[in-house]
Amino acid sequence: AKMEAEDDLQFTEFLKRNKRNINCLVDKEKNIRLKALKEFNKDLFDESNDAVISKFWRNHLLKPLVLIYDDKVEKLRELAIEITSKLIDRFELKDEAQVIISGVVARMDKIPFPEQSEEVRIEFLELLQKMLEKNSYQFVPQLSDVTVMISKILLDLNPDMKNKASNFCVSL
C-alpha cells in the first residue's frame, strides 16, 4: 500500500508537470505541438517509474497522441508514431490498441490514402506489425477494418510497402 501511495504521488507530480504539454498537442501552432511532442519523447523515457508512465500514457496521452496521426505536418505524425512505438516496446499492449488501430486505419483505408507520405505509411505499418507481435488478440475487434486497409495498401505502388503489407498479412 505504501508503494501504491508513492506511485500515486509520483503520478500526480508527473501529471502536473505534463498537463500543459497535453494541452499543447491540440494547439493551432505547429511549433507548439512539435515542442510538446519532443518534450514527451524525452520526459516519458527519462521517468523510470513504469507505473507512473503507464497510467499517464493510457489515461492522458494516448488519445491526443493518436489525434496527431492526422496532423497536417509530417514531422509531427512521425514523432507521434515514434513515441507510440517506444511506449508499446515498454508496456504490455492492452485496450489502448483499439484507439491506435483506429487511428492508423483512418490514415490508410482509402485510395488515395489520407496519409500522403510514403515514409509515414511505412512507419504506420511497422507500428501495426509491432503491435501484432506484442498482442495479436488486440486486432480481433477491428479485424475487418484492418483487412480492408491492408487490401488498399497492397495496391500501393511502393514495393517496400507491398512487401511489409504481405508480411503483415502472413503474421495476421
XYZ file of C-alpha atoms in Angstrom:
172
model
C 0.000 0.000 0.000
C 2.927 2.318 0.754
C 4.351 1.712 -2.714
C 0.969 2.416 -4.307
C 0.658 5.702 -2.400
C 4.175 6.642 -3.508
C 3.277 5.810 -7.138
C 0.119 7.917 -6.835
C 2.122 10.858 -5.525
C 4.726 10.475 -8.288
C 1.934 10.193 -10.860
C 0.238 13.352 -9.597
C 3.539 15.230 -9.831
C 4.262 13.864 -13.319
C 0.748 14.776 -14.488
C 1.117 18.323 -13.110
C 4.424 18.741 -14.962
C 3.000 17.412 -18.234
C -0.596 18.678 -18.284
C 0.417 21.764 -20.262
C 2.130 19.634 -22.915
C -1.023 17.546 -23.333
C -2.951 20.744 -23.970
C -0.227 21.906 -26.380
C -0.783 18.810 -28.561
C -4.007 20.371 -29.836
C -2.647 23.923 -30.222
C -3.155 25.583 -33.624
C 0.540 26.488 -33.810
C 2.632 23.607 -35.197
C 5.793 24.672 -33.335
C 3.964 24.417 -30.019
C 2.730 20.917 -30.933
C 6.245 19.947 -32.024
C 7.828 21.225 -28.801
C 5.286 19.272 -26.717
C 5.972 16.059 -28.654
C 9.734 16.499 -28.271
C 9.327 17.033 -24.533
C 7.166 13.911 -24.246
C 9.727 11.967 -26.268
C 12.296 12.896 -23.624
C 10.296 13.031 -20.357
C 8.429 9.761 -20.857
C 11.649 7.847 -21.185
C 13.610 9.751 -18.524
C 10.995 8.735 -15.934
C 11.906 5.316 -14.542
C 8.658 4.567 -12.696
C 6.755 2.308 -15.102
C 3.516 2.562 -13.112
C 3.539 6.360 -13.488
C 4.255 6.322 -17.225
C 1.811 3.501 -17.955
C -1.047 5.304 -16.189
C -0.157 8.630 -17.825
C 0.092 7.051 -21.284
C -3.179 5.146 -21.062
C -5.285 7.761 -19.264
C -3.973 11.088 -20.537
C -1.613 10.908 -23.503
C -2.999 8.165 -25.743
C -5.925 9.947 -27.382
C -4.211 13.321 -28.005
C -1.185 11.438 -29.362
C -3.315 9.394 -31.788
C -5.027 12.608 -32.937
C -1.574 13.789 -34.083
C -1.609 10.870 -36.592
C -3.958 13.125 -38.555
C -1.822 16.294 -38.227
C -1.036 18.241 -41.402
C 2.686 18.292 -40.509
C 4.532 15.094 -41.456
C 7.272 15.575 -38.823
C 4.630 15.657 -36.078
C 2.984 12.471 -37.352
C 6.369 10.749 -37.434
C 7.167 11.832 -33.879
C 3.759 10.657 -32.624
C 4.351 7.242 -34.225
C 7.848 7.072 -32.700
C 6.537 7.846 -29.188
C 3.715 5.302 -29.579
C 6.180 2.686 -30.767
C 8.539 3.263 -27.832
C 5.649 3.048 -25.347
C 4.495 -0.214 -26.940
C 8.039 -1.532 -26.517
C 7.942 -0.577 -22.840
C 4.484 -1.849 -21.828
C 2.009 -4.637 -22.400
C -0.479 -3.850 -25.124
C -3.992 -3.603 -23.724
C -7.205 -1.802 -24.680
C -5.250 1.221 -25.928
C -4.550 -0.883 -29.001
C -8.118 -0.214 -30.179
C -7.514 3.545 -30.224
C -4.166 3.153 -32.012
C -5.506 0.708 -34.618
C -8.451 3.022 -35.359
C -6.092 5.971 -35.760
C -3.849 4.083 -38.184
C -6.723 2.575 -40.191
C -8.232 6.047 -40.642
C -4.997 7.176 -42.335
C -4.694 4.252 -44.745
C -8.085 2.704 -45.510
C -8.927 4.650 -48.681
C -7.330 5.319 -52.038
C -5.947 7.898 -52.450
C -4.531 7.405 -48.965
C -5.419 10.085 -46.428
C -1.780 9.591 -45.373
C 0.094 11.007 -48.343
C 3.633 10.418 -47.093
C 5.028 7.081 -48.221
C 7.502 7.074 -45.312
C 4.751 7.646 -42.754
C 2.597 4.890 -44.299
C 5.544 2.534 -43.869
C 6.008 3.697 -40.261
C 2.305 3.090 -39.569
C 2.549 -0.424 -40.975
C 5.680 -1.102 -38.908
C 3.800 0.117 -35.829
C 0.919 -2.278 -36.554
C 3.413 -5.112 -37.082
C 4.988 -4.387 -33.690
C 1.535 -4.343 -32.078
C 0.638 -7.629 -33.748
C 3.799 -9.259 -32.407
C 3.128 -7.864 -28.923
C -0.540 -8.929 -28.664
C -2.323 -10.288 -31.719
C -5.648 -10.643 -29.878
C -5.996 -6.865 -29.829
C -6.659 -6.999 -33.586
C -9.754 -9.227 -33.314
C -12.319 -6.432 -32.664
C -11.133 -4.489 -35.731
C -10.087 -7.332 -37.991
C -12.452 -6.404 -40.830
C -11.276 -2.748 -40.832
C -7.641 -3.838 -40.753
C -8.100 -6.296 -43.634
C -9.817 -3.624 -45.759
C -6.906 -1.301 -45.021
C -4.372 -3.989 -45.992
C -6.219 -4.645 -49.246
C -5.751 -0.947 -50.093
C -2.100 -0.953 -49.027
C -1.418 -3.895 -51.318
C -2.396 -1.597 -54.225
C 0.392 0.831 -53.234
C 2.994 1.176 -55.978
C 5.861 1.178 -53.485
C 7.416 -2.333 -53.453
C 8.637 -1.879 -49.860
C 5.075 -1.124 -48.788
C 3.713 -4.187 -50.607
C 6.399 -6.323 -49.006
C 5.630 -5.058 -45.495
C 1.881 -5.426 -46.099
C 2.391 -9.011 -47.297
C 4.476 -9.839 -44.217
C 1.809 -8.254 -42.028
C -0.866 -10.436 -43.694
C 1.178 -13.558 -43.013
C 1.596 -12.540 -39.349
C -2.094 -11.684 -39.016
